Tab-separated table of C-alpha atoms in Angstrom:
chain	number	residue	atom	x	y	z
D	1155	LEU	CA	-11.758	-18.522	5.099
D	1156	ALA	CA	-8.512	-18.940	3.161
D	1157	ASN	CA	-6.572	-18.953	6.430
D	1158	SER	CA	-8.973	-21.517	7.894
D	1159	ALA	CA	-8.475	-23.741	4.848
D	1160	SER	CA	-4.714	-23.349	5.193
D	1161	VAL	CA	-4.882	-24.402	8.852
D	1162	GLY	CA	-7.085	-27.309	7.776
D	1163	GLN	CA	-4.370	-28.384	5.324
D	1164	GLN	CA	-1.812	-28.440	8.116
D	1165	LEU	CA	-4.132	-30.470	10.357
D	1166	LEU	CA	-4.742	-32.972	7.559
D	1167	VAL	CA	-1.007	-33.389	7.013
D	1168	ALA	CA	-0.494	-33.903	10.756
D	1169	LYS	CA	-3.269	-36.559	10.873
D	1170	TRP	CA	-1.885	-38.251	7.768
D	1171	ILE	CA	1.543	-38.500	9.405
D	1172	GLU	CA	0.037	-39.943	12.596
D	1173	ALA	CA	-2.193	-42.414	10.721
D	1174	ASP	CA	-1.435	-46.152	10.659
D	1175	ALA	CA	0.662	-47.517	7.824
D	1176	GLY	CA	-2.300	-49.514	6.459
D	1177	THR	CA	-4.585	-46.501	6.206
D	1178	SER	CA	-5.285	-45.300	2.682
D	1179	GLY	CA	-3.941	-41.828	1.960
D	1180	ALA	CA	-6.597	-41.083	-0.686
D	1181	VAL	CA	-8.928	-39.457	1.854
D	1182	TYR	CA	-6.189	-37.165	3.156
D	1183	LEU	CA	-4.986	-36.354	-0.352
D	1184	ARG	CA	-8.503	-35.466	-1.462
D	1185	GLY	CA	-8.905	-33.206	1.574
D	1186	LEU	CA	-5.588	-31.491	0.828
D	1187	VAL	CA	-6.606	-30.835	-2.788
D	1188	GLN	CA	-9.980	-29.436	-1.708
D	1189	ALA	CA	-8.368	-27.168	0.900
D	1190	ALA	CA	-5.840	-25.950	-1.694
D	1191	GLY	CA	-8.717	-25.143	-4.046
D	1192	VAL	CA	-10.481	-23.136	-1.322
D	1193	VAL	CA	-7.258	-21.234	-0.510
D	1194	SER	CA	-6.673	-20.434	-4.191
D	1195	LEU	CA	-10.264	-19.311	-4.741
D	1196	PHE	CA	-10.347	-16.948	-1.768
D	1197	GLN	CA	-6.880	-15.552	-2.506
D	1198	TYR	CA	-8.067	-14.743	-6.026
D	1199	LEU	CA	-11.276	-13.155	-4.716
D	1200	ARG	CA	-9.311	-11.059	-2.226
D	1201	SER	CA	-6.942	-9.797	-4.916
D	1202	TYR	CA	-9.761	-9.103	-7.368
D	1203	LEU	CA	-11.955	-7.252	-4.883
D	1204	THR	CA	-9.140	-5.103	-3.479
D	1205	MET	CA	-7.969	-4.128	-6.970
D	1206	ARG	CA	-11.525	-3.341	-8.033
D	1207	ALA	CA	-12.074	-1.192	-4.953
D	1208	GLY	CA	-8.724	0.546	-5.567
D	1209	THR	CA	-9.609	1.286	-9.190
D	1210	ARG	CA	-12.975	2.762	-8.203
D	1211	ALA	CA	-11.403	4.857	-5.444
D	1212	SER	CA	-8.704	6.060	-7.820
D	1213	ALA	CA	-11.242	7.050	-10.488
D	1214	ARG	CA	-13.333	8.949	-7.943
D	1215	LEU	CA	-10.266	10.694	-6.508
D	1216	HIS	CA	-8.973	11.593	-9.975
D	1217	ASP	CA	-12.328	13.002	-11.094
D	1218	GLY	CA	-12.599	15.066	-7.920
D	1219	MET	CA	-9.062	16.418	-8.277
D	1220	LEU	CA	-9.572	17.223	-11.955
D	1221	GLY	CA	-12.810	19.051	-11.231
D	1222	SER	CA	-11.128	21.035	-8.452
D	1223	VAL	CA	-8.199	22.030	-10.681
D	1224	PHE	CA	-10.456	23.045	-13.585
D	1225	GLY	CA	-12.681	25.040	-11.250
D	1226	ALA	CA	-9.822	26.704	-9.359
D	1227	PRO	CA	-9.322	30.479	-9.668
D	1228	VAL	CA	-6.234	31.886	-11.393
D	1229	SER	CA	-4.743	32.827	-8.015
D	1230	PHE	CA	-4.455	29.104	-7.225
D	1231	PHE	CA	-2.115	28.598	-10.184
D	1232	ASP	CA	-0.105	31.666	-9.185
D	1233	ALA	CA	0.473	30.256	-5.678
D	1234	THR	CA	0.808	26.538	-6.530
D	1235	PRO	CA	3.817	25.293	-8.543
D	1236	SER	CA	2.918	23.255	-11.606
D	1237	GLY	CA	5.207	20.472	-10.370
D	1238	GLN	CA	3.059	20.025	-7.273
D	1239	ILE	CA	-0.048	19.583	-9.419
D	1240	LEU	CA	1.780	17.148	-11.715
D	1241	SER	CA	3.027	15.221	-8.686
D	1242	ARG	CA	-0.537	14.819	-7.415
D	1243	PHE	CA	-1.743	13.497	-10.763
D	1244	SER	CA	1.233	11.202	-11.427
D	1245	LYS	CA	3.080	9.634	-8.514
D	1246	GLU	CA	0.359	9.920	-5.897
D	1247	MET	CA	-2.351	8.640	-8.224
D	1248	ASP	CA	-0.034	5.745	-9.096
D	1249	VAL	CA	0.195	4.889	-5.392
D	1250	VAL	CA	-3.612	4.872	-5.106
D	1251	ASP	CA	-3.898	2.785	-8.297
D	1252	ARG	CA	-1.283	0.147	-7.583
D	1253	SER	CA	0.151	0.124	-4.072
D	1254	LEU	CA	-2.741	1.105	-1.820
D	1255	PRO	CA	-5.193	-1.737	-2.674
D	1256	ASP	CA	-2.505	-4.369	-2.219
D	1257	GLN	CA	-1.311	-2.892	1.056
D	1258	LEU	CA	-4.876	-2.532	2.315
D	1259	GLY	CA	-5.533	-6.177	1.502
D	1260	TRP	CA	-2.448	-7.238	3.427
D	1261	VAL	CA	-3.400	-5.070	6.417
D	1262	VAL	CA	-6.837	-6.685	6.603
D	1263	THR	CA	-5.312	-10.157	6.187
D	1264	CYS	CA	-2.707	-9.586	8.906
D	1265	PHE	CA	-5.310	-8.140	11.277
D	1266	LEU	CA	-7.599	-11.136	10.769
D	1267	GLN	CA	-4.693	-13.572	11.202
D	1268	ILE	CA	-3.638	-11.934	14.469
D	1269	PHE	CA	-7.225	-11.730	15.715
D	1270	VAL	CA	-8.070	-15.347	14.857
D	1271	THR	CA	-4.738	-16.590	16.258
D	1272	GLY	CA	-5.400	-14.704	19.502
D	1273	LEU	CA	-8.872	-16.205	19.771
D	1274	ALA	CA	-7.514	-19.693	19.057
D	1275	LEU	CA	-4.794	-19.327	21.710
D	1276	THR	CA	-7.312	-18.043	24.231
D	1277	ALA	CA	-9.702	-20.909	23.521
D	1278	ALA	CA	-7.043	-23.642	23.325
D	1279	ILE	CA	-4.825	-22.742	26.275
D	1280	THR	CA	-6.754	-20.723	28.822
D	1281	PRO	CA	-8.978	-17.654	28.940
D	1282	LEU	CA	-6.205	-15.956	30.930
D	1283	MET	CA	-4.245	-15.708	27.661
D	1284	ALA	CA	-6.514	-12.756	26.852
D	1285	VAL	CA	-4.667	-10.673	29.478
D	1286	PRO	CA	-1.163	-10.688	27.917
D	1287	LEU	CA	-2.669	-10.445	24.434
D	1288	SER	CA	-4.610	-7.343	25.499
D	1289	VAL	CA	-1.425	-5.805	26.942
D	1290	LEU	CA	0.436	-6.514	23.701
D	1291	GLY	CA	-2.420	-4.991	21.707
D	1292	TYR	CA	-2.336	-1.859	23.871
D	1293	PHE	CA	1.412	-1.376	23.364
D	1294	TYR	CA	1.014	-2.005	19.627
D	1295	VAL	CA	-1.602	0.742	19.355
D	1296	ARG	CA	0.610	3.139	21.363
D	1297	ILE	CA	3.638	2.453	19.127
D	1298	MET	CA	1.556	2.915	15.983
D	1299	SER	CA	0.195	6.229	17.269
D	1300	HIS	CA	3.816	7.481	17.480
D	1301	PHE	CA	4.872	6.000	14.149
D	1302	ARG	CA	1.943	7.200	12.010
D	1303	PRO	CA	2.570	10.992	12.312
D	1304	ALA	CA	6.273	10.500	11.528
D	1305	ALA	CA	5.457	8.414	8.448
D	1306	ARG	CA	2.897	10.996	7.310
D	1307	THR	CA	5.436	13.829	7.701
D	1308	PHE	CA	8.041	11.820	5.809
D	1309	LYS	CA	5.640	11.256	2.901
D	1310	ARG	CA	4.658	14.928	2.870
D	1311	ASN	CA	8.317	16.017	2.740
D	1312	GLU	CA	9.024	13.521	-0.030
D	1313	SER	CA	6.133	14.942	-2.043
D	1314	LYS	CA	7.330	18.523	-1.464
D	1315	THR	CA	10.842	17.723	-2.698
D	1316	ARG	CA	9.458	15.886	-5.739
D	1317	SER	CA	7.328	18.772	-7.043
D	1318	PRO	CA	10.329	21.073	-7.881
D	1319	ILE	CA	11.672	18.303	-10.137
D	1320	TYR	CA	8.462	18.325	-12.184
D	1321	THR	CA	8.414	22.119	-12.251
D	1322	HIS	CA	12.054	22.306	-13.355
D	1323	PHE	CA	11.553	19.672	-16.046
D	1324	GLY	CA	8.386	21.389	-17.310
D	1325	GLU	CA	10.247	24.693	-17.561
D	1326	ALA	CA	12.941	22.958	-19.615
D	1327	LEU	CA	10.325	21.536	-21.983
D	1328	ARG	CA	8.806	24.960	-22.510
D	1329	GLY	CA	12.130	26.813	-22.758
D	1330	GLY	CA	14.451	24.290	-24.392
D	1331	GLU	CA	15.444	26.691	-27.173
D	1332	THR	CA	16.358	29.389	-24.655
D	1333	ILE	CA	18.504	26.955	-22.648
D	1334	ARG	CA	20.383	25.893	-25.773
D	1335	ALA	CA	20.750	29.503	-27.017
D	1336	ALA	CA	22.191	30.623	-23.672
D	1337	ASN	CA	24.471	27.555	-23.597
D	1338	ALA	CA	23.027	26.695	-20.157
D	1339	ALA	CA	22.432	22.971	-20.666
D	1340	GLN	CA	25.109	22.002	-18.141
D	1341	ARG	CA	23.742	24.445	-15.567
D	1342	TRP	CA	20.247	23.016	-16.090
D	1343	SER	CA	21.611	19.476	-15.715
D	1344	ASP	CA	23.442	20.385	-12.497
D	1345	ARG	CA	20.311	21.989	-11.072
D	1346	HIS	CA	18.226	18.963	-12.031
D	1347	GLY	CA	20.751	16.653	-10.361
D	1348	HIS	CA	20.663	18.783	-7.211
D	1349	LEU	CA	16.843	18.628	-7.064
D	1350	SER	CA	16.850	14.866	-7.654
D	1351	GLY	CA	19.447	14.417	-4.930
D	1352	ALA	CA	17.340	16.458	-2.501
D	1353	ASN	CA	14.367	14.230	-3.270
D	1354	LEU	CA	16.349	11.062	-2.641
């Protein structure tokens, strides 16, 4: 609806430009203000609803993860580095909290824009426009099917290289006195820099 109101604004401006010099611009101006109000309202609703859905999803995911960690056997903590658990509860939960709802909202908006634009082109020009649009859609889906596994692997590798940083930092917090007593602060700093560099 916000996109429709935005298109309506553009049509009103085009009609206002084409109107006779004696025509009053109050009607067009009132229409532009109303369309701007509709755009603002629906943009706000979209942002509010996506953030609300993201917050609920994040709370559910966090509660499920916390319950799984508290109910896990001791062997799980022997096999899983503490940095990996911290990474799940910090960076990845932050992505679900902040980035994912916004990105999901933009994906839905872009899909609707492309879909409505395709329908408008098909209706305005000729029904044969559906043929090249369908071909483009097919190639888009094929390209995305190749891109998605690579992006998923990249994110997984980034998460794996981030967890040793948390583990290393947690060990330093627990054994700070030992590091200072052994005069190994520089060695710890070099190791931390190496892990950070591997993550970047």
